[in-house]
Amino acid sequence: MSIKNQDHIIVGKLGATYGIKGWLKVFSYTEQSESIFSYTPWMIKIKGEWTEIHVESWKRHGQGLVAKLEGMDIREDAQVFTNAEVAVLADQLPALSDEEFYWRELFGMSVVTTEGYDLGKVTDILETGSNDVLVVKANLKDAFGQKERLIPFLDEQVIKLIDRTAQRIEVDWDPEF
């Protein structure tokens, strides 16, 4: 399969150059910030095309991270990558058990109440302090006049079943909310 046809998962972003030897600041979106360096190669979009790059070296710097990319030996070479998103191919992510899933898998899934009412489709997930929240875009002719629903992602209490095969999430939720 060509790189163009594979899913690219954004795991971070490159920042400004650091020093004169081609190092760049790295902003990691991974749960443990240093985990971004366990993925190789990185994919960077340059002029609309995904390009494979490799990290030659990395280190902590203060509260952040910096990295030196292969072939980037001077500041001017590295500046091209400032503000570029860092992606990995979806198949580089660790395999999960049947009970686990990545948030990205939930996007587009239908959300249905335990009584069978179709609430709509997942369009986003909000991370709040206490629990995550599914953003569900309601169907055009929603019987309750809802355009969007915010449903707390509380496993077992609200979220009753996530069915990857059927692309469906069953929830114990009042459709009026």
PDB file of C-alpha atoms in Angstrom:
ATOM      1  CA  MET A   1       0.000   0.000   0.000  1.00  0.00           C
ATOM      2  CA  SER A   2       1.409   3.395  -0.877  1.00  0.00           C
ATOM      3  CA  ILE A   3       2.044   5.931   1.861  1.00  0.00           C
ATOM      4  CA  LYS A   4      -0.581   8.238   0.336  1.00  0.00           C
ATOM      5  CA  ASN A   5      -3.339   5.685   1.049  1.00  0.00           C
ATOM      6  CA  GLN A   6      -2.478   5.001   4.674  1.00  0.00           C
ATOM      7  CA  ASP A   7      -3.921   6.737   7.721  1.00  0.00           C
ATOM      8  CA  HIS A   8      -1.588   9.293   9.216  1.00  0.00           C
ATOM      9  CA  ILE A   9      -2.036   9.883  12.945  1.00  0.00           C
ATOM     10  CA  ILE A  10      -0.783  13.234  14.216  1.00  0.00           C
ATOM     11  CA  VAL A  11       1.322  12.633  17.348  1.00  0.00           C
ATOM     12  CA  GLY A  12       3.016  15.993  17.733  1.00  0.00           C
ATOM     13  CA  LYS A  13       4.367  19.135  16.161  1.00  0.00           C
ATOM     14  CA  LEU A  14       7.799  20.587  15.536  1.00  0.00           C
ATOM     15  CA  GLY A  15       8.510  24.033  16.903  1.00  0.00           C
ATOM     16  CA  ALA A  16      11.225  26.600  16.402  1.00  0.00           C
ATOM     17  CA  THR A  17      14.848  25.713  15.874  1.00  0.00           C
ATOM     18  CA  TYR A  18      17.030  25.265  18.936  1.00  0.00           C
ATOM     19  CA  GLY A  19      20.678  26.221  18.676  1.00  0.00           C
ATOM     20  CA  ILE A  20      22.729  26.331  15.477  1.00  0.00           C
ATOM     21  CA  LYS A  21      23.228  22.616  14.790  1.00  0.00           C
ATOM     22  CA  GLY A  22      19.802  21.748  13.355  1.00  0.00           C
ATOM     23  CA  TRP A  23      17.857  20.868  16.517  1.00  0.00           C
ATOM     24  CA  LEU A  24      14.117  21.600  16.747  1.00  0.00           C
ATOM     25  CA  LYS A  25      11.702  21.932  19.654  1.00  0.00           C
ATOM     26  CA  VAL A  26       9.171  19.080  19.785  1.00  0.00           C
ATOM     27  CA  PHE A  27       5.608  19.302  21.121  1.00  0.00           C
ATOM     28  CA  SER A  28       4.319  15.817  21.830  1.00  0.00           C
ATOM     29  CA  TYR A  29       0.611  14.935  21.831  1.00  0.00           C
ATOM     30  CA  THR A  30       1.250  11.433  23.179  1.00  0.00           C
ATOM     31  CA  GLU A  31       0.094  10.545  26.692  1.00  0.00           C
ATOM     32  CA  GLN A  32       3.686  10.292  27.901  1.00  0.00           C
ATOM     33  CA  SER A  33       5.500  13.071  26.032  1.00  0.00           C
ATOM     34  CA  GLU A  34       8.692  11.070  25.442  1.00  0.00           C
ATOM     35  CA  SER A  35       6.695   8.271  23.791  1.00  0.00           C
ATOM     36  CA  ILE A  36       6.722  10.257  20.546  1.00  0.00           C
ATOM     37  CA  PHE A  37      10.317   9.105  20.076  1.00  0.00           C
ATOM     38  CA  SER A  38       9.353   5.416  20.204  1.00  0.00           C
ATOM     39  CA  TYR A  39       7.671   5.798  16.793  1.00  0.00           C
ATOM     40  CA  THR A  40       9.895   5.550  13.760  1.00  0.00           C
ATOM     41  CA  PRO A  41       9.883   6.810  11.127  1.00  0.00           C
ATOM     42  CA  TRP A  42       8.048  10.085  11.515  1.00  0.00           C
ATOM     43  CA  MET A  43       6.011  11.440   8.629  1.00  0.00           C
ATOM     44  CA  ILE A  44       6.090  15.182   7.910  1.00  0.00           C
ATOM     45  CA  LYS A  45       3.924  16.878   5.291  1.00  0.00           C
ATOM     46  CA  ILE A  46       6.019  19.147   3.088  1.00  0.00           C
ATOM     47  CA  LYS A  47       4.356  20.977   0.177  1.00  0.00           C
ATOM     48  CA  GLY A  48       1.340  18.669   0.423  1.00  0.00           C
ATOM     49  CA  GLU A  49       3.380  15.438   0.312  1.00  0.00           C
ATOM     50  CA  TRP A  50       4.150  13.115   3.223  1.00  0.00           C
ATOM     51  CA  THR A  51       7.897  12.716   3.714  1.00  0.00           C
ATOM     52  CA  GLU A  52       9.547  10.093   5.897  1.00  0.00           C
ATOM     53  CA  ILE A  53      12.109  11.423   8.377  1.00  0.00           C
ATOM     54  CA  HIS A  54      14.163   9.847  11.135  1.00  0.00           C
ATOM     55  CA  VAL A  55      15.187  11.251  14.501  1.00  0.00           C
ATOM     56  CA  GLU A  56      18.953  11.138  14.920  1.00  0.00           C
ATOM     57  CA  SER A  57      18.927  12.224  18.554  1.00  0.00           C
ATOM     58  CA  TRP A  58      16.627  13.770  21.151  1.00  0.00           C
ATOM     59  CA  LYS A  59      16.780  15.080  24.706  1.00  0.00           C
ATOM     60  CA  ARG A  60      14.798  16.861  27.378  1.00  0.00           C
ATOM     61  CA  HIS A  61      15.413  20.583  27.515  1.00  0.00           C
ATOM     62  CA  GLY A  62      13.890  22.316  30.540  1.00  0.00           C
ATOM     63  CA  GLN A  63      10.182  21.403  30.534  1.00  0.00           C
ATOM     64  CA  GLY A  64      10.219  20.487  26.835  1.00  0.00           C
ATOM     65  CA  LEU A  65      11.823  18.228  24.282  1.00  0.00           C
ATOM     66  CA  VAL A  66      14.225  18.889  21.416  1.00  0.00           C
ATOM     67  CA  ALA A  67      15.262  16.620  18.555  1.00  0.00           C
ATOM     68  CA  LYS A  68      17.842  16.486  15.799  1.00  0.00           C
ATOM     69  CA  LEU A  69      16.562  15.028  12.551  1.00  0.00           C
ATOM     70  CA  GLU A  70      18.826  13.008  10.250  1.00  0.00           C
ATOM     71  CA  GLY A  71      20.463  15.192   7.618  1.00  0.00           C
ATOM     72  CA  MET A  72      19.681  18.442   9.436  1.00  0.00           C
ATOM     73  CA  ASP A  73      23.063  19.750  10.534  1.00  0.00           C
ATOM     74  CA  ILE A  74      22.532  23.497  10.460  1.00  0.00           C
ATOM     75  CA  ARG A  75      19.820  25.790  11.721  1.00  0.00           C
ATOM     76  CA  GLU A  76      18.729  26.870   8.218  1.00  0.00           C
ATOM     77  CA  ASP A  77      18.054  23.252   7.117  1.00  0.00           C
ATOM     78  CA  ALA A  78      15.912  22.603  10.202  1.00  0.00           C
ATOM     79  CA  GLN A  79      13.895  25.842   9.860  1.00  0.00           C
ATOM     80  CA  VAL A  80      11.969  24.267   6.955  1.00  0.00           C
ATOM     81  CA  PHE A  81      10.308  21.952   9.492  1.00  0.00           C
ATOM     82  CA  THR A  82       9.217  24.672  11.959  1.00  0.00           C
ATOM     83  CA  ASN A  83       5.492  24.231  12.774  1.00  0.00           C
ATOM     84  CA  ALA A  84       5.247  20.958  10.808  1.00  0.00           C
ATOM     85  CA  GLU A  85       2.967  18.308  12.284  1.00  0.00           C
ATOM     86  CA  VAL A  86       4.559  14.985  13.180  1.00  0.00           C
ATOM     87  CA  ALA A  87       2.551  11.950  12.107  1.00  0.00           C
ATOM     88  CA  VAL A  88       2.983   8.198  12.215  1.00  0.00           C
ATOM     89  CA  LEU A  89       1.208   5.554  10.190  1.00  0.00           C
ATOM     90  CA  ALA A  90      -1.811   4.035  11.927  1.00  0.00           C
ATOM     91  CA  ASP A  91      -0.273   0.552  11.797  1.00  0.00           C
ATOM     92  CA  GLN A  92       2.653   1.811  13.929  1.00  0.00           C
ATOM     93  CA  LEU A  93       0.340   2.244  16.927  1.00  0.00           C
ATOM     94  CA  PRO A  94       0.318  -0.596  19.445  1.00  0.00           C
ATOM     95  CA  ALA A  95      -2.356  -3.255  18.934  1.00  0.00           C
ATOM     96  CA  LEU A  96      -5.175  -3.120  21.461  1.00  0.00           C
ATOM     97  CA  SER A  97      -7.325  -5.805  23.028  1.00  0.00           C
ATOM     98  CA  ASP A  98     -10.971  -6.192  21.972  1.00  0.00           C
ATOM     99  CA  GLU A  99     -12.057  -4.146  25.003  1.00  0.00           C
ATOM    100  CA  GLU A 100      -9.711  -1.257  24.186  1.00  0.00           C
ATOM    101  CA  PHE A 101      -9.883   1.289  21.379  1.00  0.00           C
ATOM    102  CA  TYR A 102      -8.358   4.516  20.161  1.00  0.00           C
ATOM    103  CA  TRP A 103     -10.495   7.665  20.346  1.00  0.00           C
ATOM    104  CA  ARG A 104     -10.140   8.082  16.558  1.00  0.00           C
ATOM    105  CA  GLU A 105     -12.058   4.821  16.070  1.00  0.00           C
ATOM    106  CA  LEU A 106     -15.182   6.362  17.649  1.00  0.00           C
ATOM    107  CA  PHE A 107     -15.480   9.208  15.132  1.00  0.00           C
ATOM    108  CA  GLY A 108     -18.383   8.577  12.753  1.00  0.00           C
ATOM    109  CA  MET A 109     -19.908   5.795  14.882  1.00  0.00           C
ATOM    110  CA  SER A 110     -23.687   5.876  15.358  1.00  0.00           C
ATOM    111  CA  VAL A 111     -24.874   6.495  18.905  1.00  0.00           C
ATOM    112  CA  VAL A 112     -28.069   4.691  19.899  1.00  0.00           C
ATOM    113  CA  THR A 113     -29.921   4.597  23.220  1.00  0.00           C
ATOM    114  CA  THR A 114     -30.543   1.290  24.983  1.00  0.00           C
ATOM    115  CA  GLU A 115     -34.187   1.699  23.819  1.00  0.00           C
ATOM    116  CA  GLY A 116     -33.028   1.936  20.190  1.00  0.00           C
ATOM    117  CA  TYR A 117     -33.362   5.698  19.530  1.00  0.00           C
ATOM    118  CA  ASP A 118     -30.700   6.923  17.044  1.00  0.00           C
ATOM    119  CA  LEU A 119     -29.040   9.975  18.635  1.00  0.00           C
ATOM    120  CA  GLY A 120     -26.682  10.692  15.716  1.00  0.00           C
ATOM    121  CA  LYS A 121     -22.969  10.257  14.994  1.00  0.00           C
ATOM    122  CA  VAL A 122     -19.822  11.021  17.003  1.00  0.00           C
ATOM    123  CA  THR A 123     -18.088  14.110  15.577  1.00  0.00           C
ATOM    124  CA  ASP A 124     -15.682  14.997  18.378  1.00  0.00           C
ATOM    125  CA  ILE A 125     -14.484  14.076  21.856  1.00  0.00           C
ATOM    126  CA  LEU A 126     -13.920  16.733  24.505  1.00  0.00           C
ATOM    127  CA  GLU A 127     -11.413  16.116  27.262  1.00  0.00           C
ATOM    128  CA  THR A 128     -12.655  17.620  30.501  1.00  0.00           C
ATOM    129  CA  GLY A 129     -11.194  17.455  33.964  1.00  0.00           C
ATOM    130  CA  SER A 130     -13.559  14.832  35.311  1.00  0.00           C
ATOM    131  CA  ASN A 131     -14.463  12.694  32.291  1.00  0.00           C
ATOM    132  CA  ASP A 132     -14.334  12.805  28.507  1.00  0.00           C
ATOM    133  CA  VAL A 133     -17.451  13.798  26.573  1.00  0.00           C
ATOM    134  CA  LEU A 134     -18.726  12.498  23.225  1.00  0.00           C
ATOM    135  CA  VAL A 135     -19.956  15.238  20.877  1.00  0.00           C
ATOM    136  CA  VAL A 136     -22.797  13.687  18.872  1.00  0.00           C
ATOM    137  CA  LYS A 137     -24.253  15.469  15.846  1.00  0.00           C
ATOM    138  CA  ALA A 138     -27.983  14.740  15.837  1.00  0.00           C
ATOM    139  CA  ASN A 139     -29.826  13.506  12.773  1.00  0.00           C
ATOM    140  CA  LEU A 140     -31.451  16.208  10.622  1.00  0.00           C
ATOM    141  CA  LYS A 141     -34.998  15.291  11.673  1.00  0.00           C
ATOM    142  CA  ASP A 142     -34.313  14.626  15.333  1.00  0.00           C
ATOM    143  CA  ALA A 143     -37.651  14.103  17.106  1.00  0.00           C
ATOM    144  CA  PHE A 144     -36.437  16.208  20.060  1.00  0.00           C
ATOM    145  CA  GLY A 145     -35.136  19.103  17.951  1.00  0.00           C
ATOM    146  CA  GLN A 146     -31.547  18.570  19.030  1.00  0.00           C
ATOM    147  CA  LYS A 147     -28.667  19.597  16.748  1.00  0.00           C
ATOM    148  CA  GLU A 148     -25.890  18.269  18.966  1.00  0.00           C
ATOM    149  CA  ARG A 149     -25.655  16.254  22.155  1.00  0.00           C
ATOM    150  CA  LEU A 150     -22.875  16.113  24.724  1.00  0.00           C
ATOM    151  CA  ILE A 151     -22.762  12.655  26.276  1.00  0.00           C
ATOM    152  CA  PRO A 152     -20.364  11.904  29.148  1.00  0.00           C
ATOM    153  CA  PHE A 153     -18.036   9.007  28.392  1.00  0.00           C
ATOM    154  CA  LEU A 154     -18.708   7.064  31.579  1.00  0.00           C
ATOM    155  CA  ASP A 155     -17.996   3.396  30.906  1.00  0.00           C
ATOM    156  CA  GLU A 156     -20.780   1.068  32.123  1.00  0.00           C
ATOM    157  CA  GLN A 157     -22.781   3.939  33.643  1.00  0.00           C
ATOM    158  CA  VAL A 158     -23.605   5.722  30.333  1.00  0.00           C
ATOM    159  CA  ILE A 159     -21.603   3.856  27.665  1.00  0.00           C
ATOM    160  CA  LYS A 160     -23.077   0.356  27.566  1.00  0.00           C
ATOM    161  CA  LEU A 161     -21.513  -1.116  24.410  1.00  0.00           C
ATOM    162  CA  ILE A 162     -19.028  -0.140  21.703  1.00  0.00           C
ATOM    163  CA  ASP A 163     -19.412  -2.351  18.636  1.00  0.00           C
ATOM    164  CA  ARG A 164     -16.567  -1.828  16.153  1.00  0.00           C
ATOM    165  CA  THR A 165     -18.102  -4.164  13.576  1.00  0.00           C
ATOM    166  CA  ALA A 166     -21.482  -2.421  13.521  1.00  0.00           C
ATOM    167  CA  GLN A 167     -19.831   1.024  14.039  1.00  0.00           C
ATOM    168  CA  ARG A 168     -22.276   1.630  16.872  1.00  0.00           C
ATOM    169  CA  ILE A 169     -22.175   2.884  20.455  1.00  0.00           C
ATOM    170  CA  GLU A 170     -25.051   1.989  22.764  1.00  0.00           C
ATOM    171  CA  VAL A 171     -25.728   4.459  25.580  1.00  0.00           C
ATOM    172  CA  ASP A 172     -28.066   4.774  28.539  1.00  0.00           C
ATOM    173  CA  TRP A 173     -29.045   8.380  27.786  1.00  0.00           C
ATOM    174  CA  ASP A 174     -32.241  10.415  27.618  1.00  0.00           C
ATOM    175  CA  PRO A 175     -32.686  11.617  23.989  1.00  0.00           C
ATOM    176  CA  GLU A 176     -34.179  14.891  25.257  1.00  0.00           C
ATOM    177  CA  PHE A 177     -30.726  15.974  26.492  1.00  0.00           C
TER     178      PHE A 177
END
